[in-house]
mmCIF file of C-alpha atoms and ligand atoms in Angstrom:
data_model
loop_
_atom_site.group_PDB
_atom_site.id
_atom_site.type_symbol
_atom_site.label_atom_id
_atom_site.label_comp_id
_atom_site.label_asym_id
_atom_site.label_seq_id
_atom_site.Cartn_x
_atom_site.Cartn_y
_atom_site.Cartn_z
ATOM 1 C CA UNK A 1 -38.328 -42.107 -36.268
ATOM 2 C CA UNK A 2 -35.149 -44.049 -35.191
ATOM 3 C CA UNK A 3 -32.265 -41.364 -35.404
ATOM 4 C CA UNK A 4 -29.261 -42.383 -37.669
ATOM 5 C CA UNK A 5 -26.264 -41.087 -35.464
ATOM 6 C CA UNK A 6 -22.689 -40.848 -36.551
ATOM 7 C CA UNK A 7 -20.009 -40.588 -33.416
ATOM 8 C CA UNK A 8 -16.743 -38.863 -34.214
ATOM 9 C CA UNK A 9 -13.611 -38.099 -31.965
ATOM 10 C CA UNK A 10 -11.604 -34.896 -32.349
ATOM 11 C CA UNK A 11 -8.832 -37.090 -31.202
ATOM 12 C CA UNK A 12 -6.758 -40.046 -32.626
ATOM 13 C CA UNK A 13 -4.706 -40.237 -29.428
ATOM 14 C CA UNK A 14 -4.217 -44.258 -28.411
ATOM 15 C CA UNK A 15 -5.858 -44.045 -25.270
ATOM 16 C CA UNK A 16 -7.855 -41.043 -25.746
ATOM 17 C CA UNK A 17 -10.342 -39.768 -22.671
ATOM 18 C CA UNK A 18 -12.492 -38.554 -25.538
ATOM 19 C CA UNK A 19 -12.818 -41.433 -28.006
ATOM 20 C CA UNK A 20 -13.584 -43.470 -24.540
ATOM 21 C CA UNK A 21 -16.400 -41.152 -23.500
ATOM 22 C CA UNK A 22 -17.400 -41.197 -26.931
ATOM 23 C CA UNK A 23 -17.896 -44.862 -26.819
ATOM 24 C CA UNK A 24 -19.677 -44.784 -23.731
ATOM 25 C CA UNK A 25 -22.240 -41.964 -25.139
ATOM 26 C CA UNK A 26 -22.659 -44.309 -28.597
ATOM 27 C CA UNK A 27 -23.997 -47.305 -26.538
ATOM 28 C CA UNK A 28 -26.175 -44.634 -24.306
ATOM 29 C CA UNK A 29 -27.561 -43.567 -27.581
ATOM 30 C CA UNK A 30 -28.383 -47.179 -28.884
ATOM 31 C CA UNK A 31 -29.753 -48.053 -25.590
ATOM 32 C CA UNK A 32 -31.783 -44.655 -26.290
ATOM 33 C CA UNK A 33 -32.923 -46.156 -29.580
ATOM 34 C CA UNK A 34 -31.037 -44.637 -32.104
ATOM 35 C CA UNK A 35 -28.552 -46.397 -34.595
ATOM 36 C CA UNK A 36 -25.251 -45.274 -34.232
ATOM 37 C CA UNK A 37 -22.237 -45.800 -36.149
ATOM 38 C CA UNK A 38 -18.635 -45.625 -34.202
ATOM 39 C CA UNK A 39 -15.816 -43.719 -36.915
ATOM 40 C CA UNK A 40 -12.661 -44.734 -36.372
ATOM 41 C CA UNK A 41 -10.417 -42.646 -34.572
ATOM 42 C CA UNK A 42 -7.476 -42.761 -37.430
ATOM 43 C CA UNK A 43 -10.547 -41.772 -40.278
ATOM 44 C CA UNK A 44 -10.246 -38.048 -39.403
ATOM 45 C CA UNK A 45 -6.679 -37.740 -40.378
ATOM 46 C CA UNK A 46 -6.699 -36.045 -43.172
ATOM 47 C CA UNK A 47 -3.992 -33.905 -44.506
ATOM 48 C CA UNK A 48 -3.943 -30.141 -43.373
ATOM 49 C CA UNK A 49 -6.531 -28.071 -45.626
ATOM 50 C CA UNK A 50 -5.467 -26.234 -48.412
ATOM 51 C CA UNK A 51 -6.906 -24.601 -51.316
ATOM 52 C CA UNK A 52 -4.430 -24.905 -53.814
ATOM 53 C CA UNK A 53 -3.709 -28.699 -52.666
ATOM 54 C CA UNK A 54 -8.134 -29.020 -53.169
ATOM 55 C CA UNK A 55 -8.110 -27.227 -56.375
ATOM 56 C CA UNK A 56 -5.166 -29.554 -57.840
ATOM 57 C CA UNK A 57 -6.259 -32.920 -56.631
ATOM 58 C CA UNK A 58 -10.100 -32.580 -55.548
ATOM 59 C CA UNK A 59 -11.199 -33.608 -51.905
ATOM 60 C CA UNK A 60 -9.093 -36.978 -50.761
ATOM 61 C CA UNK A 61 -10.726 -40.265 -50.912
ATOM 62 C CA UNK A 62 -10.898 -40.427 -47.373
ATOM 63 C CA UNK A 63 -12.433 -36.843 -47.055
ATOM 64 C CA UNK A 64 -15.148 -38.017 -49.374
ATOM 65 C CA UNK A 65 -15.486 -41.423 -47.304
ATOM 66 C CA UNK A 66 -16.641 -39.179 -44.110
ATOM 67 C CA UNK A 67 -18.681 -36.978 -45.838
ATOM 68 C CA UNK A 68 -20.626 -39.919 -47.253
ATOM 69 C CA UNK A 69 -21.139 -41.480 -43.372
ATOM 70 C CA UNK A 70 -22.047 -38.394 -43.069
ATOM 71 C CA UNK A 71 -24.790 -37.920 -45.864
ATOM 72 C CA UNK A 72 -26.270 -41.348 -44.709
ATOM 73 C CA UNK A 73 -26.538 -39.944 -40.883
ATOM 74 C CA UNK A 74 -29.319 -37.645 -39.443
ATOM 75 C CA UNK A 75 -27.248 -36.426 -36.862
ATOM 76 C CA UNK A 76 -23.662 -36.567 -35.280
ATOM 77 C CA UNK A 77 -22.436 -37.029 -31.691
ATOM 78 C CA UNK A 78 -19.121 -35.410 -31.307
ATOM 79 C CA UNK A 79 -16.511 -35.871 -28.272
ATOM 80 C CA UNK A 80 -13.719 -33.127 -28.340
ATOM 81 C CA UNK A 81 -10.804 -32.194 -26.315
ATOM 82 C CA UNK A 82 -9.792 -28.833 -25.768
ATOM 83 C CA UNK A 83 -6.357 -27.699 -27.127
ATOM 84 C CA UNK A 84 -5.353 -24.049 -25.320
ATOM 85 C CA UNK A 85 -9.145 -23.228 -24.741
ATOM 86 C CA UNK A 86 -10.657 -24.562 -28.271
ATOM 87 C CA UNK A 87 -11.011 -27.495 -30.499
ATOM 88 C CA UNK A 88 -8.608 -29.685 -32.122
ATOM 89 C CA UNK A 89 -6.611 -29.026 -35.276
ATOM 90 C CA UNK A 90 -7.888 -32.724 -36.400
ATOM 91 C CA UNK A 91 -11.302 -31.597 -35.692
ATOM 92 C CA UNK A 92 -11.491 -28.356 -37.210
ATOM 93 C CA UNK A 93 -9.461 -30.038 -40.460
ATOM 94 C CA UNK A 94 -11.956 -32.639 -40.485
ATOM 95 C CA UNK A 95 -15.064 -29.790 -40.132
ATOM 96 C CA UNK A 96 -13.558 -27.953 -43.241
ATOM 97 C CA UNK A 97 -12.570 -30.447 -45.275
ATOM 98 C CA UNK A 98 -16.388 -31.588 -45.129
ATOM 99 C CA UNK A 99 -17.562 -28.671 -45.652
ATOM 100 C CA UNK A 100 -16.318 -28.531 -49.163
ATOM 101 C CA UNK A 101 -18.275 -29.875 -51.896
ATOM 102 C CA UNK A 102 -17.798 -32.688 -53.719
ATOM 103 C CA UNK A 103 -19.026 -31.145 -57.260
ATOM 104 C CA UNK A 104 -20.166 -28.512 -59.172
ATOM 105 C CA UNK A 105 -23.808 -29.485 -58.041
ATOM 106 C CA UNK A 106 -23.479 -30.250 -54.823
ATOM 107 C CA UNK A 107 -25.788 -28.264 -52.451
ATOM 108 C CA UNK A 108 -23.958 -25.978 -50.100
ATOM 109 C CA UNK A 109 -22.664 -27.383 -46.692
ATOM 110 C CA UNK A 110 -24.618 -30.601 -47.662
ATOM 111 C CA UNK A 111 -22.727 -32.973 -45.174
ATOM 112 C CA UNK A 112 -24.129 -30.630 -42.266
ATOM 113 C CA UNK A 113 -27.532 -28.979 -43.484
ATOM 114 C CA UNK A 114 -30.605 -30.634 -41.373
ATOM 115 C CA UNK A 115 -28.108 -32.333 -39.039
ATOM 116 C CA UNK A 116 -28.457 -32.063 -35.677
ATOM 117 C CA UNK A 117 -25.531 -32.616 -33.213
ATOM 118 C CA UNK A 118 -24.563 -33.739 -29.576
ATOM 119 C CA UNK A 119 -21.322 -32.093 -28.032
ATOM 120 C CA UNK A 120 -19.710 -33.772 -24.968
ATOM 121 C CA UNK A 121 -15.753 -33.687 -24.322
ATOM 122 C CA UNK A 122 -13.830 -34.947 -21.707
ATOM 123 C CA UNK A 123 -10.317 -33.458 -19.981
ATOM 124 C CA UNK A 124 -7.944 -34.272 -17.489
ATOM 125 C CA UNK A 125 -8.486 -30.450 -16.493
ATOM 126 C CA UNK A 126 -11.654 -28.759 -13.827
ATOM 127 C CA UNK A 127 -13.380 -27.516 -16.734
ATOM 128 C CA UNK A 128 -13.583 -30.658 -18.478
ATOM 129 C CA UNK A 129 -13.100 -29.124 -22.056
ATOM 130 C CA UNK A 130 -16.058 -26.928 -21.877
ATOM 131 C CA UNK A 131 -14.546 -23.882 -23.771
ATOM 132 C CA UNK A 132 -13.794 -25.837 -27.007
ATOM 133 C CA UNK A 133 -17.212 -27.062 -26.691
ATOM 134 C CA UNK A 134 -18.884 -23.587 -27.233
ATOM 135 C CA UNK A 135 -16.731 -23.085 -30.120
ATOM 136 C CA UNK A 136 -17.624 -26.263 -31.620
ATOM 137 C CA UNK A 137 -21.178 -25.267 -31.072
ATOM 138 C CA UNK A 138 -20.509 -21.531 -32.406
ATOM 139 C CA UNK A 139 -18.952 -23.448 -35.812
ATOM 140 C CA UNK A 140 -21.269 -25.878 -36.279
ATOM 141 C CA UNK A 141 -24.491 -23.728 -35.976
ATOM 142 C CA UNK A 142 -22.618 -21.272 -38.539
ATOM 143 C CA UNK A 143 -22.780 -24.299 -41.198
ATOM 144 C CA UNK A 144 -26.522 -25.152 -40.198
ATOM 145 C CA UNK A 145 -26.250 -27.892 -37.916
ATOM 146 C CA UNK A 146 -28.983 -27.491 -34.822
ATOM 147 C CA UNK A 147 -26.820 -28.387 -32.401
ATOM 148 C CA UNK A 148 -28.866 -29.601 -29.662
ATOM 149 C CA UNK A 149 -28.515 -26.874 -26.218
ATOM 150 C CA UNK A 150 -27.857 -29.158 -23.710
ATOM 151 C CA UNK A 151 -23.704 -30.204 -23.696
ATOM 152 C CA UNK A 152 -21.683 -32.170 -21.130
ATOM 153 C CA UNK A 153 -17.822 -31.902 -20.043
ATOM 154 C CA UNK A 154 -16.265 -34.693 -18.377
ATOM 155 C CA UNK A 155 -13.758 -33.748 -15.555
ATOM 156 C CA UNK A 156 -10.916 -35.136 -13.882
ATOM 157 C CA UNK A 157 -11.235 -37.469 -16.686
ATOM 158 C CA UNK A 158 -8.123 -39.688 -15.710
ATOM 159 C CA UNK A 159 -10.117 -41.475 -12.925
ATOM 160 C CA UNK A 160 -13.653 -41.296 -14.869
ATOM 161 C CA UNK A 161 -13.678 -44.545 -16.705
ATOM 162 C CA UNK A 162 -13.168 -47.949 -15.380
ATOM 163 C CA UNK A 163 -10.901 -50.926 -17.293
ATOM 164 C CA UNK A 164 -14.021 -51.178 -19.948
ATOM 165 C CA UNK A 165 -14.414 -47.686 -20.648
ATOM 166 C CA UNK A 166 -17.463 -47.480 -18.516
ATOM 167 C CA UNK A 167 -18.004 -44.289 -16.269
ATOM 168 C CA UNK A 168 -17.035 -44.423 -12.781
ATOM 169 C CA UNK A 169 -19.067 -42.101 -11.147
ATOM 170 C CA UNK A 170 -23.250 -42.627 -11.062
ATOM 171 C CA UNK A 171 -23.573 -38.949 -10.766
ATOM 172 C CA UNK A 172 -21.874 -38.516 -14.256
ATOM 173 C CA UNK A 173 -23.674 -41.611 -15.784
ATOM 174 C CA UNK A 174 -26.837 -40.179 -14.517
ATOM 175 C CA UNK A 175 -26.231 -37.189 -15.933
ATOM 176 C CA UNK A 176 -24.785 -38.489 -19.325
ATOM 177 C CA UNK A 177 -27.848 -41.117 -19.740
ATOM 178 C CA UNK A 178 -30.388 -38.020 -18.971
ATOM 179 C CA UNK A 179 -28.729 -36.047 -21.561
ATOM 180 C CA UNK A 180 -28.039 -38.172 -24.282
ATOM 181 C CA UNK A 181 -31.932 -39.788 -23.942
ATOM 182 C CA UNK A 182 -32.843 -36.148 -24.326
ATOM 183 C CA UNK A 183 -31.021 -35.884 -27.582
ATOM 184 C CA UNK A 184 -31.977 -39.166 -29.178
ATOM 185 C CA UNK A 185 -35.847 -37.807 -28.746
ATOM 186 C CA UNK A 186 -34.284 -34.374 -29.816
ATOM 187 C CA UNK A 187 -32.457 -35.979 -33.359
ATOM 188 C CA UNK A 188 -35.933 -38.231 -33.827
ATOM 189 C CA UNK A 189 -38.093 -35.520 -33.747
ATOM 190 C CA UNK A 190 -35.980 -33.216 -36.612
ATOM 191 C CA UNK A 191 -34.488 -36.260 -38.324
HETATM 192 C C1 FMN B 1 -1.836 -28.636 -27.273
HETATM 193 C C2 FMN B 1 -2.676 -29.010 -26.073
HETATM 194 C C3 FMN B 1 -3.451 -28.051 -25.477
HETATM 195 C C4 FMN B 1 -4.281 -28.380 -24.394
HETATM 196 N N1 FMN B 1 -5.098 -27.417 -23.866
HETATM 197 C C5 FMN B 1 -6.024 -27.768 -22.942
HETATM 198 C C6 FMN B 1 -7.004 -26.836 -22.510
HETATM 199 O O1 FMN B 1 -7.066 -25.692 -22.937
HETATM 200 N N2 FMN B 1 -7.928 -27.264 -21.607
HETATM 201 C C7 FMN B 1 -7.929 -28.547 -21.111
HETATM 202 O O2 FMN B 1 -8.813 -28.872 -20.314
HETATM 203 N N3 FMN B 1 -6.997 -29.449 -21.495
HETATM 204 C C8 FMN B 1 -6.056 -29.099 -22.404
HETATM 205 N N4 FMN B 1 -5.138 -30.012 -22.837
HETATM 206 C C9 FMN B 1 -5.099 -31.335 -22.225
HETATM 207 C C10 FMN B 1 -6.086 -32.279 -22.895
HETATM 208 O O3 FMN B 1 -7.363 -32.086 -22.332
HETATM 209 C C11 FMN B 1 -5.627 -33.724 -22.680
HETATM 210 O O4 FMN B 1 -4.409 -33.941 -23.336
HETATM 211 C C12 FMN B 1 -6.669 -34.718 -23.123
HETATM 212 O O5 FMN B 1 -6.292 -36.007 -22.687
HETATM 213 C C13 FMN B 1 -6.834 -34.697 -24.645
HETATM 214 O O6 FMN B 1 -7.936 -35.497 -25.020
HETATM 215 P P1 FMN B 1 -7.785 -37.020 -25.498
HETATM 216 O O7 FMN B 1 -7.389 -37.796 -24.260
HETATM 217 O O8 FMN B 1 -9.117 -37.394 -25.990
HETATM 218 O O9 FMN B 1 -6.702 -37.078 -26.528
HETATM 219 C C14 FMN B 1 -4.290 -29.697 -23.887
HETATM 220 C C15 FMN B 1 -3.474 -30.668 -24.507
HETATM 221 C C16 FMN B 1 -2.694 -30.333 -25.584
HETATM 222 C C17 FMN B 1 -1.860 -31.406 -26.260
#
């Protein structure tokens, strides 16, 4: 089966490392043979979760925009910085906000059950953004997404991508292509 992907940044930074890498991993993934739809960095600005705000007004328009993407996808690929040894505050909005249903009938953390999910991040720091990634990994198997095992962190991600976005280094590339092939197989399989 050809895998439905849908590629989200946990950053709306102009210029972001992560949305760049994330780009580079989408057309990995199509030349992998899956489909794969690009959101928009701005789409994941949402305002900051609340309960009272959800039980007055219902889930924004734009929340429920995602979450549809989201229904019509077998899988996600996800790029995420690290803030202070975590994810983002626009990612983890985003991840709640989703998780919230739509209506009464709605089944339970139905934007995320049967998904599966690639993790890669990218950081100007050694560790590339690692540590948010095994707390994106830790959420996201909590609201039964298989994530799939294999992850990759981007390094010294200032000189990493050329002018175009593409990666600089054929050791990363290699690695990147290997894992994201592995994945497309992965989300074809379980999709
Ligand atoms: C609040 C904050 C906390 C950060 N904490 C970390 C960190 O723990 N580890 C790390 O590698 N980089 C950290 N950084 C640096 C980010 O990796 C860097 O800003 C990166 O470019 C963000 O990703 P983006 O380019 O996709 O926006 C932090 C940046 C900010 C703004």
């Amino acid at each position: 089966m050809t895998p439905k992907l849908l590629a989200l940044a946990g950053s709306s930074r102009d210029g972001s490392l992560n949305f760049t890498l994330l780009k580079a991993v989408a057309e990995m993934a199509r030349t992998a043979g899956a489909e794969v739809t690009v959101v928009d960095q701005s789409a994941l600005e949402f305002p900051l979760f609340n309960q009272d705000l959800e039980a007055r007004d219902g889930l924004p328009p734009e929340v429920k925009e995602l979450k549809a993407l989201m229904l019509a996808h077998d899988g996600l690929i996800i790029a995420s910085p690290e803030y202070n040894s975590s994810i983002t505050p626009l990612l983890k909005n985003a991840i709640d906000w989703c998780s919230r249903p739509s209506s009464d009938d709605e089944e339970s953390m139905a934007a995320y059950r049967d998904k599966t999910a690639l993790l890669v991040s990218a950081s100007p720091g050694g560790f590339g953004g690692m540590r948010a990634l095994n707390h994106l990994r830790d959420i996201l198997l909590n609201i039964r997404v298989a994530v799939y095992p294999k992850m990759h962190s981007v390094g010294d991600a200032y000189s990493a991508f050329g002018q175009n976005g593409e990666i600089t280094d054929h050791e990363t590339q290699r690695r990147l292509v290997s894992l994201v092939t592995g994945y497309v197989e992965f989300a074809g399989k379980l999709g």
